[in-house]
Every structure is written in C-alpha cells, then in structure tokens.
PDB file of C-alpha atoms and ligand atoms in Angstrom:
ATOM      1  CA  MET A  58       0.000   0.000   0.000  1.00 66.00           C
ATOM      2  CA  LYS A  59       1.239   3.508  -0.866  1.00 77.00           C
ATOM      3  CA  LYS A  60       2.172   5.585   2.152  1.00 86.00           C
ATOM      4  CA  HIS A  61       1.070   9.115   2.990  1.00 94.00           C
ATOM      5  CA  PRO A  62       3.825  10.545   5.219  1.00 94.00           C
ATOM      6  CA  GLU A  63       1.804  13.571   6.384  1.00 96.00           C
ATOM      7  CA  ILE A  64      -1.235  11.558   7.509  1.00 97.00           C
ATOM      8  CA  ASP A  65       0.975   8.853   8.990  1.00 96.00           C
ATOM      9  CA  ALA A  66       2.858  11.465  11.021  1.00 97.00           C
ATOM     10  CA  LEU A  67      -0.382  13.016  12.262  1.00 97.00           C
ATOM     11  CA  LEU A  68      -1.733   9.597  13.231  1.00 97.00           C
ATOM     12  CA  ARG A  69       1.488   8.825  15.126  1.00 96.00           C
ATOM     13  CA  SER A  70       1.335  12.134  16.980  1.00 96.00           C
ATOM     14  CA  LEU A  71      -2.257  11.364  18.022  1.00 96.00           C
ATOM     15  CA  ASP A  72      -1.395   7.786  18.932  1.00 95.00           C
ATOM     16  CA  ALA A  73      -4.173   6.845  16.517  1.00 96.00           C
ATOM     17  CA  SER A  74      -4.484   4.441  13.636  1.00 94.00           C
ATOM     18  CA  VAL A  75      -6.648   3.833  10.583  1.00 95.00           C
ATOM     19  CA  LEU A  76      -9.508   1.548  11.511  1.00 95.00           C
ATOM     20  CA  LYS A  77     -11.058  -0.444   8.701  1.00 93.00           C
ATOM     21  CA  ARG A  78     -14.085  -1.228  10.829  1.00 95.00           C
ATOM     22  CA  TYR A  79     -14.970   2.485  10.906  1.00 97.00           C
ATOM     23  CA  GLY A  80     -14.553   2.905   7.138  1.00 96.00           C
ATOM     24  CA  GLN A  81     -11.661   5.329   7.550  1.00 97.00           C
ATOM     25  CA  ASN A  82     -10.515   6.370   4.076  1.00 97.00           C
ATOM     26  CA  PHE A  83      -9.201   9.908   4.157  1.00 98.00           C
ATOM     27  CA  LEU A  84      -9.775  12.253   1.252  1.00 98.00           C
ATOM     28  CA  ILE A  85      -6.404  13.439  -0.088  1.00 97.00           C
ATOM     29  CA  ASP A  86      -7.437  14.929  -3.440  1.00 98.00           C
ATOM     30  CA  ASP A  87      -7.511  18.749  -3.407  1.00 98.00           C
ATOM     31  CA  PHE A  88      -9.570  18.876  -6.588  1.00 98.00           C
ATOM     32  CA  ILE A  89     -12.357  16.790  -5.008  1.00 98.00           C
ATOM     33  CA  ILE A  90     -12.181  18.797  -1.787  1.00 98.00           C
ATOM     34  CA  GLN A  91     -12.546  22.045  -3.761  1.00 98.00           C
ATOM     35  CA  LYS A  92     -15.357  20.533  -5.811  1.00 98.00           C
ATOM     36  CA  THR A  93     -17.153  19.544  -2.597  1.00 98.00           C
ATOM     37  CA  PHE A  94     -17.122  23.112  -1.301  1.00 98.00           C
ATOM     38  CA  ALA A  95     -17.963  24.646  -4.686  1.00 98.00           C
ATOM     39  CA  THR A  96     -20.998  22.312  -4.807  1.00 98.00           C
ATOM     40  CA  LEU A  97     -21.960  23.050  -1.227  1.00 98.00           C
ATOM     41  CA  ALA A  98     -21.960  26.801  -1.998  1.00 98.00           C
ATOM     42  CA  LEU A  99     -22.097  27.835   1.656  1.00 98.00           C
ATOM     43  CA  GLN A 100     -23.977  31.022   2.504  1.00 98.00           C
ATOM     44  CA  PRO A 101     -22.857  33.040   5.553  1.00 97.00           C
ATOM     45  CA  GLY A 102     -24.900  32.162   8.641  1.00 98.00           C
ATOM     46  CA  GLU A 103     -25.768  28.615   7.555  1.00 98.00           C
ATOM     47  CA  THR A 104     -25.500  25.849  10.133  1.00 98.00           C
ATOM     48  CA  ILE A 105     -23.328  22.983   8.924  1.00 98.00           C
ATOM     49  CA  LEU A 106     -23.455  19.362  10.054  1.00 98.00           C
ATOM     50  CA  GLU A 107     -20.490  17.175   9.107  1.00 98.00           C
ATOM     51  CA  ILE A 108     -20.668  13.413   9.502  1.00 98.00           C
ATOM     52  CA  GLY A 109     -17.353  11.654  10.135  1.00 98.00           C
ATOM     53  CA  PRO A 110     -14.850  14.539   9.854  1.00 98.00           C
ATOM     54  CA  GLY A 111     -11.955  12.159  10.545  1.00 98.00           C
ATOM     55  CA  LEU A 112      -8.708  14.128  10.466  1.00 98.00           C
ATOM     56  CA  GLY A 113     -10.375  17.204   8.995  1.00 98.00           C
ATOM     57  CA  ALA A 114      -9.745  16.853   5.234  1.00 98.00           C
ATOM     58  CA  LEU A 115     -13.002  18.731   4.585  1.00 98.00           C
ATOM     59  CA  THR A 116     -13.353  20.395   7.961  1.00 98.00           C
ATOM     60  CA  LYS A 117     -10.225  22.521   7.574  1.00 98.00           C
ATOM     61  CA  HIS A 118     -11.869  24.371   4.651  1.00 98.00           C
ATOM     62  CA  VAL A 119     -14.951  25.438   6.608  1.00 98.00           C
ATOM     63  CA  PRO A 120     -15.020  29.240   7.178  1.00 98.00           C
ATOM     64  CA  PHE A 121     -15.915  28.786  10.845  1.00 98.00           C
ATOM     65  CA  GLN A 122     -16.296  32.491  11.642  1.00 98.00           C
ATOM     66  CA  ASP A 123     -19.351  32.659   9.332  1.00 97.00           C
ATOM     67  CA  HIS A 124     -21.114  29.485  10.480  1.00 98.00           C
ATOM     68  CA  THR A 125     -22.301  27.289  13.281  1.00 98.00           C
ATOM     69  CA  TYR A 126     -20.612  23.925  12.802  1.00 98.00           C
ATOM     70  CA  ILE A 127     -21.665  20.570  14.297  1.00 98.00           C
ATOM     71  CA  SER A 128     -19.912  17.248  13.786  1.00 98.00           C
ATOM     72  CA  TYR A 129     -20.293  13.588  14.736  1.00 98.00           C
ATOM     73  CA  GLU A 130     -17.130  11.487  14.838  1.00 98.00           C
ATOM     74  CA  ILE A 131     -17.096   7.965  16.272  1.00 98.00           C
ATOM     75  CA  ASP A 132     -13.316   7.667  16.697  1.00 98.00           C
ATOM     76  CA  ARG A 133     -12.191   8.907  20.100  1.00 97.00           C
ATOM     77  CA  GLN A 134      -8.714  10.022  19.012  1.00 97.00           C
ATOM     78  CA  TYR A 135      -9.931  11.837  15.922  1.00 98.00           C
ATOM     79  CA  HIS A 136     -12.631  13.511  17.982  1.00 98.00           C
ATOM     80  CA  ALA A 137     -10.036  14.744  20.501  1.00 98.00           C
ATOM     81  CA  TYR A 138      -7.960  16.148  17.635  1.00 98.00           C
ATOM     82  CA  LEU A 139     -10.944  17.911  16.034  1.00 98.00           C
ATOM     83  CA  THR A 140     -12.025  19.396  19.357  1.00 98.00           C
ATOM     84  CA  LYS A 141      -8.555  20.821  19.924  1.00 98.00           C
ATOM     85  CA  THR A 142      -8.023  22.050  16.351  1.00 98.00           C
ATOM     86  CA  TYR A 143     -11.357  23.600  15.331  1.00 98.00           C
ATOM     87  CA  THR A 144     -12.708  25.727  18.144  1.00 98.00           C
ATOM     88  CA  THR A 145     -14.645  28.639  16.605  1.00 98.00           C
ATOM     89  CA  ASN A 146     -18.463  28.180  16.606  1.00 98.00           C
ATOM     90  CA  THR A 147     -18.094  24.387  16.776  1.00 98.00           C
ATOM     91  CA  THR A 148     -19.780  21.509  18.593  1.00 98.00           C
ATOM     92  CA  HIS A 149     -17.953  18.221  18.048  1.00 98.00           C
ATOM     93  CA  HIS A 150     -20.003  15.234  19.179  1.00 98.00           C
ATOM     94  CA  LEU A 151     -18.129  12.056  20.002  1.00 98.00           C
ATOM     95  CA  GLY A 152     -20.246   9.116  18.950  1.00 98.00           C
ATOM     96  CA  ASN A 153     -22.246   7.211  16.433  1.00 98.00           C
ATOM     97  CA  PHE A 154     -24.199   9.466  14.101  1.00 98.00           C
ATOM     98  CA  LEU A 155     -26.915   6.813  13.893  1.00 98.00           C
ATOM     99  CA  LYS A 156     -27.770   7.769  17.480  1.00 98.00           C
ATOM    100  CA  ALA A 157     -27.744  11.538  16.823  1.00 97.00           C
ATOM    101  CA  VAL A 158     -30.633  13.583  18.108  1.00 95.00           C
ATOM    102  CA  SER A 159     -32.482  15.313  15.304  1.00 92.00           C
ATOM    103  CA  GLU A 160     -31.826  19.054  15.121  1.00 91.00           C
ATOM    104  CA  THR A 161     -32.263  21.851  12.620  1.00 93.00           C
ATOM    105  CA  VAL A 162     -29.307  22.387  10.293  1.00 97.00           C
ATOM    106  CA  ASP A 163     -29.002  24.054   6.890  1.00 97.00           C
ATOM    107  CA  VAL A 164     -26.432  21.900   5.126  1.00 98.00           C
ATOM    108  CA  ILE A 165     -24.991  18.428   5.662  1.00 98.00           C
ATOM    109  CA  LEU A 166     -21.584  17.325   4.511  1.00 98.00           C
ATOM    110  CA  GLY A 167     -19.828  13.989   4.621  1.00 98.00           C
ATOM    111  CA  ASN A 168     -17.327  11.651   3.094  1.00 98.00           C
ATOM    112  CA  LEU A 169     -19.371   8.790   4.494  1.00 98.00           C
ATOM    113  CA  PRO A 170     -17.922   5.582   5.969  1.00 97.00           C
ATOM    114  CA  TYR A 171     -18.741   2.848   3.450  1.00 95.00           C
ATOM    115  CA  TYR A 172     -19.764   0.159   5.966  1.00 95.00           C
ATOM    116  CA  VAL A 173     -22.750   2.143   7.180  1.00 97.00           C
ATOM    117  CA  THR A 174     -23.557   4.551   4.319  1.00 97.00           C
ATOM    118  CA  SER A 175     -27.151   3.459   3.718  1.00 95.00           C
ATOM    119  CA  ASP A 176     -27.993   3.598   7.419  1.00 97.00           C
ATOM    120  CA  ILE A 177     -26.498   7.095   7.677  1.00 98.00           C
ATOM    121  CA  LEU A 178     -28.461   8.318   4.647  1.00 97.00           C
ATOM    122  CA  GLU A 179     -31.613   6.745   6.076  1.00 95.00           C
ATOM    123  CA  LYS A 180     -30.999   8.522   9.364  1.00 96.00           C
ATOM    124  CA  ILE A 181     -30.382  11.872   7.619  1.00 96.00           C
ATOM    125  CA  PHE A 182     -33.478  11.793   5.443  1.00 95.00           C
ATOM    126  CA  LYS A 183     -35.732  10.417   8.168  1.00 93.00           C
ATOM    127  CA  ASP A 184     -34.570  12.596  11.052  1.00 93.00           C
ATOM    128  CA  PHE A 185     -33.171  15.785   9.406  1.00 91.00           C
ATOM    129  CA  PRO A 186     -35.293  16.186   6.247  1.00 86.00           C
ATOM    130  CA  ILE A 187     -35.771  19.918   6.623  1.00 90.00           C
ATOM    131  CA  PHE A 188     -32.102  20.745   5.776  1.00 95.00           C
ATOM    132  CA  LYS A 189     -31.573  22.698   2.547  1.00 96.00           C
ATOM    133  CA  ARG A 190     -28.896  20.672   0.807  1.00 97.00           C
ATOM    134  CA  GLY A 191     -26.245  18.071   1.346  1.00 98.00           C
ATOM    135  CA  VAL A 192     -23.042  17.040  -0.389  1.00 98.00           C
ATOM    136  CA  PHE A 193     -21.986  13.453   0.142  1.00 98.00           C
ATOM    137  CA  LEU A 194     -19.206  11.210  -1.037  1.00 98.00           C
ATOM    138  CA  VAL A 195     -20.355   7.586  -1.233  1.00 98.00           C
ATOM    139  CA  GLN A 196     -19.544   4.384  -3.074  1.00 97.00           C
ATOM    140  CA  LYS A 197     -20.763   4.542  -6.652  1.00 96.00           C
ATOM    141  CA  GLU A 198     -23.169   1.653  -6.107  1.00 95.00           C
ATOM    142  CA  VAL A 199     -24.936   3.649  -3.379  1.00 97.00           C
ATOM    143  CA  ILE A 200     -25.853   6.474  -5.733  1.00 96.00           C
ATOM    144  CA  GLU A 201     -27.274   3.899  -8.128  1.00 93.00           C
ATOM    145  CA  ARG A 202     -29.559   2.763  -5.314  1.00 94.00           C
ATOM    146  CA  LEU A 203     -30.636   6.320  -4.545  1.00 97.00           C
ATOM    147  CA  ILE A 204     -31.615   7.191  -8.097  1.00 97.00           C
ATOM    148  CA  ALA A 205     -33.286   3.821  -8.841  1.00 97.00           C
ATOM    149  CA  GLN A 206     -36.607   3.954 -10.669  1.00 97.00           C
ATOM    150  CA  PRO A 207     -39.741   1.772 -10.402  1.00 97.00           C
ATOM    151  CA  GLY A 208     -38.994  -1.726 -11.658  1.00 95.00           C
ATOM    152  CA  ASP A 209     -35.248  -1.494 -10.863  1.00 96.00           C
ATOM    153  CA  ASN A 210     -33.903  -4.028  -8.368  1.00 93.00           C
ATOM    154  CA  ALA A 211     -32.492  -1.231  -6.231  1.00 94.00           C
ATOM    155  CA  TYR A 212     -35.786   0.693  -6.096  1.00 97.00           C
ATOM    156  CA  GLY A 213     -36.974   0.679  -2.510  1.00 96.00           C
ATOM    157  CA  PRO A 214     -37.634   2.723   0.632  1.00 96.00           C
ATOM    158  CA  LEU A 215     -34.439   4.795   0.553  1.00 96.00           C
ATOM    159  CA  ALA A 216     -34.762   5.754  -3.146  1.00 97.00           C
ATOM    160  CA  ILE A 217     -38.403   6.693  -2.644  1.00 97.00           C
ATOM    161  CA  LEU A 218     -37.717   8.736   0.487  1.00 96.00           C
ATOM    162  CA  VAL A 219     -34.722  10.586  -0.972  1.00 96.00           C
ATOM    163  CA  GLN A 220     -36.413  11.309  -4.301  1.00 96.00           C
ATOM    164  CA  SER A 221     -39.664  12.322  -2.583  1.00 94.00           C
ATOM    165  CA  LEU A 222     -37.971  14.948  -0.486  1.00 94.00           C
ATOM    166  CA  GLY A 223     -35.638  16.481  -3.036  1.00 95.00           C
ATOM    167  CA  GLU A 224     -33.430  16.180  -6.054  1.00 96.00           C
ATOM    168  CA  ILE A 225     -30.154  14.327  -6.577  1.00 97.00           C
ATOM    169  CA  GLN A 226     -27.396  15.618  -8.812  1.00 98.00           C
ATOM    170  CA  THR A 227     -24.323  13.490  -9.458  1.00 98.00           C
ATOM    171  CA  ILE A 228     -21.267  15.751  -9.460  1.00 98.00           C
ATOM    172  CA  THR A 229     -18.339  13.474 -10.289  1.00 98.00           C
ATOM    173  CA  ASP A 230     -16.970   9.979  -9.859  1.00 98.00           C
ATOM    174  CA  VAL A 231     -13.975   9.773  -7.543  1.00 98.00           C
ATOM    175  CA  HIS A 232     -11.097   7.374  -8.169  1.00 98.00           C
ATOM    176  CA  PRO A 233      -9.780   5.180  -5.290  1.00 97.00           C
ATOM    177  CA  ALA A 234      -6.419   7.037  -5.549  1.00 97.00           C
ATOM    178  CA  SER A 235      -8.163  10.139  -4.148  1.00 98.00           C
ATOM    179  CA  PHE A 236      -8.244   8.443  -0.718  1.00 97.00           C
ATOM    180  CA  TYR A 237      -5.715   7.170   1.791  1.00 97.00           C
ATOM    181  CA  PRO A 238      -5.841   4.245   2.264  1.00 96.00           C
ATOM    182  CA  GLU A 239      -7.314   3.453  -1.154  1.00 96.00           C
ATOM    183  CA  PRO A 240     -10.699   1.739  -1.133  1.00 95.00           C
ATOM    184  CA  HIS A 241     -11.370  -1.037  -3.642  1.00 94.00           C
ATOM    185  CA  VAL A 242     -14.180   0.745  -5.419  1.00 95.00           C
ATOM    186  CA  THR A 243     -14.999   3.981  -7.204  1.00 97.00           C
ATOM    187  CA  SER A 244     -16.926   6.620  -5.261  1.00 98.00           C
ATOM    188  CA  THR A 245     -19.311   9.349  -6.355  1.00 98.00           C
ATOM    189  CA  LEU A 246     -19.776  12.883  -5.101  1.00 98.00           C
ATOM    190  CA  PHE A 247     -23.398  13.998  -5.174  1.00 98.00           C
ATOM    191  CA  LEU A 248     -25.537  16.965  -4.235  1.00 98.00           C
ATOM    192  CA  TRP A 249     -28.992  16.582  -2.772  1.00 98.00           C
ATOM    193  CA  THR A 250     -31.225  19.648  -2.833  1.00 97.00           C
ATOM    194  CA  ASN A 251     -34.349  19.867  -0.751  1.00 95.00           C
ATOM    195  CA  ASN A 252     -37.283  21.051  -2.816  1.00 90.00           C
ATOM    196  CA  HIS A 253     -40.212  19.870  -0.692  1.00 86.00           C
ATOM    197  CA  HIS A 254     -39.257  20.919   2.833  1.00 85.00           C
ATOM    198  CA  VAL A 255     -41.066  17.992   4.417  1.00 89.00           C
ATOM    199  CA  SER A 256     -40.982  17.946   8.212  1.00 90.00           C
ATOM    200  CA  VAL A 257     -39.599  15.143  10.374  1.00 90.00           C
ATOM    201  CA  GLU A 258     -43.174  14.470  11.534  1.00 91.00           C
ATOM    202  CA  VAL A 259     -44.124  13.583   7.949  1.00 92.00           C
ATOM    203  CA  ALA A 260     -40.900  11.877   6.832  1.00 93.00           C
ATOM    204  CA  ARG A 261     -40.601   9.459   9.755  1.00 93.00           C
ATOM    205  CA  PRO A 262     -44.013   7.728   9.541  1.00 94.00           C
ATOM    206  CA  PHE A 263     -43.779   7.735   5.724  1.00 95.00           C
ATOM    207  CA  PHE A 264     -40.452   5.904   5.926  1.00 95.00           C
ATOM    208  CA  TYR A 265     -41.898   3.443   8.452  1.00 95.00           C
ATOM    209  CA  PHE A 266     -44.692   2.770   5.957  1.00 96.00           C
ATOM    210  CA  LEU A 267     -42.169   2.305   3.114  1.00 97.00           C
ATOM    211  CA  LYS A 268     -40.122  -0.219   5.091  1.00 95.00           C
ATOM    212  CA  LYS A 269     -43.257  -2.266   5.768  1.00 95.00           C
ATOM    213  CA  LEU A 270     -44.523  -1.964   2.202  1.00 96.00           C
ATOM    214  CA  PHE A 271     -41.229  -3.341   0.847  1.00 96.00           C
ATOM    215  CA  LEU A 272     -40.708  -5.929   3.585  1.00 94.00           C
ATOM    216  CA  ASN A 273     -41.392  -8.773   1.201  1.00 93.00           C
ATOM    217  CA  ARG A 274     -40.730  -7.782  -2.393  1.00 90.00           C
ATOM    218  CA  ARG A 275     -42.048 -11.064  -3.737  1.00 89.00           C
ATOM    219  CA  LYS A 276     -45.477 -10.444  -2.279  1.00 94.00           C
ATOM    220  CA  ASN A 277     -48.070  -8.199  -3.848  1.00 96.00           C
ATOM    221  CA  ILE A 278     -49.100  -4.913  -2.265  1.00 95.00           C
ATOM    222  CA  LEU A 279     -52.161  -6.338  -0.562  1.00 95.00           C
ATOM    223  CA  ASN A 280     -50.130  -9.033   1.173  1.00 95.00           C
ATOM    224  CA  ASN A 281     -47.570  -6.468   2.253  1.00 95.00           C
ATOM    225  CA  LEU A 282     -50.281  -4.313   3.813  1.00 94.00           C
ATOM    226  CA  THR A 283     -50.985  -6.746   6.676  1.00 92.00           C
ATOM    227  CA  PHE A 284     -49.593  -4.126   9.089  1.00 91.00           C
ATOM    228  CA  ILE A 285     -52.504  -1.856   8.161  1.00 92.00           C
ATOM    229  CA  ASN A 286     -55.601  -2.203  10.306  1.00 90.00           C
ATOM    230  CA  GLY A 287     -58.742  -3.342   8.489  1.00 91.00           C
ATOM    231  CA  ALA A 288     -60.171  -6.223   6.471  1.00 93.00           C
ATOM    232  CA  LYS A 289     -58.470  -7.427   3.279  1.00 93.00           C
ATOM    233  CA  GLU A 290     -61.550  -6.825   1.127  1.00 95.00           C
ATOM    234  CA  GLU A 291     -61.767  -3.261   2.356  1.00 95.00           C
ATOM    235  CA  LYS A 292     -58.093  -2.668   1.522  1.00 95.00           C
ATOM    236  CA  THR A 293     -58.645  -4.042  -1.986  1.00 96.00           C
ATOM    237  CA  ARG A 294     -61.546  -1.647  -2.381  1.00 96.00           C
ATOM    238  CA  GLN A 295     -59.433   1.279  -1.134  1.00 96.00           C
ATOM    239  CA  LEU A 296     -56.673   0.407  -3.618  1.00 97.00           C
ATOM    240  CA  GLN A 297     -59.186   0.088  -6.451  1.00 96.00           C
ATOM    241  CA  ALA A 298     -60.531   3.530  -5.592  1.00 97.00           C
ATOM    242  CA  LEU A 299     -56.994   4.812  -6.262  1.00 97.00           C
ATOM    243  CA  GLY A 300     -56.859   2.951  -9.575  1.00 97.00           C
ATOM    244  CA  ILE A 301     -54.221   0.545  -8.226  1.00 97.00           C
ATOM    245  CA  GLU A 302     -54.609  -3.233  -8.592  1.00 96.00           C
ATOM    246  CA  ASP A 303     -53.956  -5.063  -5.313  1.00 95.00           C
ATOM    247  CA  ASN A 304     -51.826  -7.733  -7.025  1.00 96.00           C
ATOM    248  CA  ARG A 305     -49.069  -5.354  -8.094  1.00 96.00           C
ATOM    249  CA  ARG A 306     -45.625  -5.713  -6.562  1.00 96.00           C
ATOM    250  CA  PRO A 307     -44.406  -2.790  -4.403  1.00 97.00           C
ATOM    251  CA  GLU A 308     -41.452  -2.046  -6.700  1.00 96.00           C
ATOM    252  CA  SER A 309     -43.839  -1.416  -9.610  1.00 97.00           C
ATOM    253  CA  LEU A 310     -45.410   1.593  -7.863  1.00 97.00           C
ATOM    254  CA  THR A 311     -44.294   5.053  -8.929  1.00 97.00           C
ATOM    255  CA  ILE A 312     -43.387   7.492  -6.186  1.00 97.00           C
ATOM    256  CA  GLN A 313     -46.658   9.297  -6.777  1.00 97.00           C
ATOM    257  CA  GLU A 314     -48.601   6.030  -6.389  1.00 97.00           C
ATOM    258  CA  VAL A 315     -46.725   5.172  -3.193  1.00 98.00           C
ATOM    259  CA  TRP A 316     -47.788   8.527  -1.720  1.00 97.00           C
ATOM    260  CA  MET A 317     -51.384   7.917  -2.853  1.00 97.00           C
ATOM    261  CA  VAL A 318     -51.397   4.537  -1.072  1.00 97.00           C
ATOM    262  CA  TYR A 319     -49.781   6.071   2.002  1.00 97.00           C
ATOM    263  CA  ASP A 320     -52.274   8.935   2.162  1.00 96.00           C
ATOM    264  CA  ALA A 321     -55.193   6.530   1.773  1.00 96.00           C
ATOM    265  CA  PHE A 322     -54.031   4.187   4.542  1.00 95.00           C
ATOM    266  CA  LYS A 323     -52.064   6.346   6.965  1.00 93.00           C
ATOM    267  CA  SER A 324     -54.946   6.771   9.412  1.00 92.00           C
ATOM    268  CA  GLN A 325     -55.115   2.956   9.688  1.00 89.00           C
ATOM    269  CA  ILE A 326     -51.477   2.541  10.746  1.00 87.00           C
ATOM    270  CA  THR A 327     -50.654   1.900  14.384  1.00 80.00           C
ATOM    271  CA  LEU A 328     -47.095   3.074  14.978  1.00 73.00           C
TER     272      LEU A 328
HETATM  273  N1  SAM B1292     -14.048  13.238   6.482  1.00 64.91           N
HETATM  274  C1  SAM B1292     -12.783  12.565   6.514  1.00 64.91           C
HETATM  275  C2  SAM B1292     -12.111  12.660   5.169  1.00 64.91           C
HETATM  276  O1  SAM B1292     -12.812  12.957   4.205  1.00 64.91           O
HETATM  277  O2  SAM B1292     -10.907  12.430   5.104  1.00 64.91           O
HETATM  278  C3  SAM B1292     -12.944  11.082   6.944  1.00 64.91           C
HETATM  279  C4  SAM B1292     -13.878  10.283   6.092  1.00 64.91           C
HETATM  280  S1  SAM B1292     -13.871   8.556   6.442  1.00 64.91           S
HETATM  281  C5  SAM B1292     -14.480   7.908   4.936  1.00 64.91           C
HETATM  282  C6  SAM B1292     -15.276   8.324   7.505  1.00 64.91           C
HETATM  283  C7  SAM B1292     -15.189   8.910   8.889  1.00 64.91           C
HETATM  284  O3  SAM B1292     -16.408   8.602   9.580  1.00 64.91           O
HETATM  285  C8  SAM B1292     -14.085   8.359   9.758  1.00 64.91           C
HETATM  286  O4  SAM B1292     -13.439   9.413  10.410  1.00 64.91           O
HETATM  287  C9  SAM B1292     -14.787   7.458  10.785  1.00 64.91           C
HETATM  288  O5  SAM B1292     -14.123   7.349  12.014  1.00 64.91           O
HETATM  289  C10 SAM B1292     -16.125   8.151  10.901  1.00 64.91           C
HETATM  290  N2  SAM B1292     -17.248   7.258  11.277  1.00 64.91           N
HETATM  291  C11 SAM B1292     -17.410   5.948  10.983  1.00 64.91           C
HETATM  292  N3  SAM B1292     -18.586   5.495  11.428  1.00 64.91           N
HETATM  293  C12 SAM B1292     -19.203   6.546  12.037  1.00 64.91           C
HETATM  294  C13 SAM B1292     -20.453   6.701  12.695  1.00 64.91           C
HETATM  295  N4  SAM B1292     -21.315   5.679  12.797  1.00 64.91           N
HETATM  296  N5  SAM B1292     -20.761   7.908  13.227  1.00 64.91           N
HETATM  297  C14 SAM B1292     -19.883   8.966  13.111  1.00 64.91           C
HETATM  298  N6  SAM B1292     -18.681   8.858  12.490  1.00 64.91           N
HETATM  299  C15 SAM B1292     -18.348   7.679  11.946  1.00 64.91           C
END
C-alpha cells in the first residue's frame, strides 16, 4: 500500500491508527475537496453538520467564523484532535451518528464511511429532512440505489424517500487514488437539494410505511399491507378507488402512487 507521510505522522502524533471497521478512508485529493465546497456553496450564517470529519480533510476548509458547525465522529482520538483544532463556533459530538438527536441544520456534509452509508443516509433523510442541501461522497453503487426507478432491483424505501424529499445531482466519480488508504471501489460525489421541505413528523411515519410496504418484495401490495388495520376486502376496495390493482408488486409503484397509497391508509397505521 502507498504511504502518505503527512497523515501517517499526524496519526502517530495522536497515537491513533486507521480503523477499517470504521470505514476510515481519508480524502487526499484537493480537486475533489474544492469541488465539494464549490458544490456546497455555503452562505454566511448557515449551520453545517459534518458526519465523520476524521482528520479534517473537509473540515479545515470550513469558514468557521461565518457558520455554526456541528460534527459527529465515532473515533475517540480523531474527535479529541478535532475538538482541539477547530474551536470557533463548533460543537464536536463524540459518537455514532446513527444515534444523533435530530436538530435543525441548513447543510450536511460527509465523506461517508462505506460500511454504514445506507444507514447514515436513512438517518439523515428520516430525522433531518428539513435541511436545505447536502453534499456526500459515497460508493458509486450507493448512488445507483438512490436514483433507482420503479422496476429497478435497487428501487426501494431509501430511493423513494430521498427522491420524494428532493433532487439528486451526481457531481463526479472519484477514483480510489483520491483516498488514503485506497478503497477497492470507485466513489461518487453527489448533491442533494431539498425542494419539498417535508418535516420530520411527515418523513418518519412515511419511511416506516415504506419499510413495511417493501418488507417482502415477492409479495403483492395487498399481502404487504398486513400491518394496516382493516379487512383485506376493504383494503382491496381502497386500492381500487386509487386505480391501483392489489396484485401489483411494491417495486412497480411510482413514487406518486406510493404517496397515494400512504395517504389513503395512513390513518389505519398503528405506529
Ligand atoms: N471526512 C474525513 C475525510 O474525508 O478524510 C474522513 C472520512 S472517512 C471515509 C469516515 C469517517 O467517519 C471516519 O473518520 C470514521 O471514524 C467516521 N465514522 C465511521 N462510522 C461513524 C459513525 N457511525 N458515526 C460517526 N462517524 C463515523
């Protein structure tokens, strides 16, 4: 493996190491870092949330004097370093972002750890959906899952939630050599822009519904709606009233149809 003397020296000084289990691949490509901030297009006064700042590859470019900055970093040593290094208008949380308490932020930023990317995106869009935009670096296959369309294998709860709430724009693919250590796969930088401003109160139960609806992809919609209160015949009638056959598979529903089904049945869901 190629070495990176600067990062290795910093790690040694912190008595830290690179942990595979935390998906620690540091961004070392200035072009991608610049592209990330150009895409983010920060406006003075915006509150920034960064997930997994690591050793600060992105963090060091934040104009802290103009922003409130919040981060979640799971690695104790990295967190100690961030807390010491970036002190203006910052709150650095030590811990797992999946356990973060929902709060209002304007923009979200992250070179996301690959082992938990989908869970992190799920958490963001379920618990922070009111943020304005986000720029994320993920494995290329993840973006394919996010932009999946009805009928695609990857089409499911996360694609529907993310596309329902906003718009995805792929910015650029990122070669493994842009990271230290190098991952085995290509990554993609993408921008998500909120254009619906859905509240957490709406996004959370909708996502719960989506998870249940797609629990068994081989079953038809009717048989996936067993978690909805009411008789089967009545559910068939409700679906027919929407112009939707009860024997369709969940992945055949367009996003608009999913919302129609959700709106028709939401009062019959016990959370
Ligand atoms: N942002 C840095 C960069 O671009 O060089 C590091 C990115 S690295 C791909 C992912 C970072 O997320 C690591 O610092 C890792 O420790 C942290 N991390 C991993 N799992 C996490 C979790 N569940 N919650 C918060 N941080 C996490």
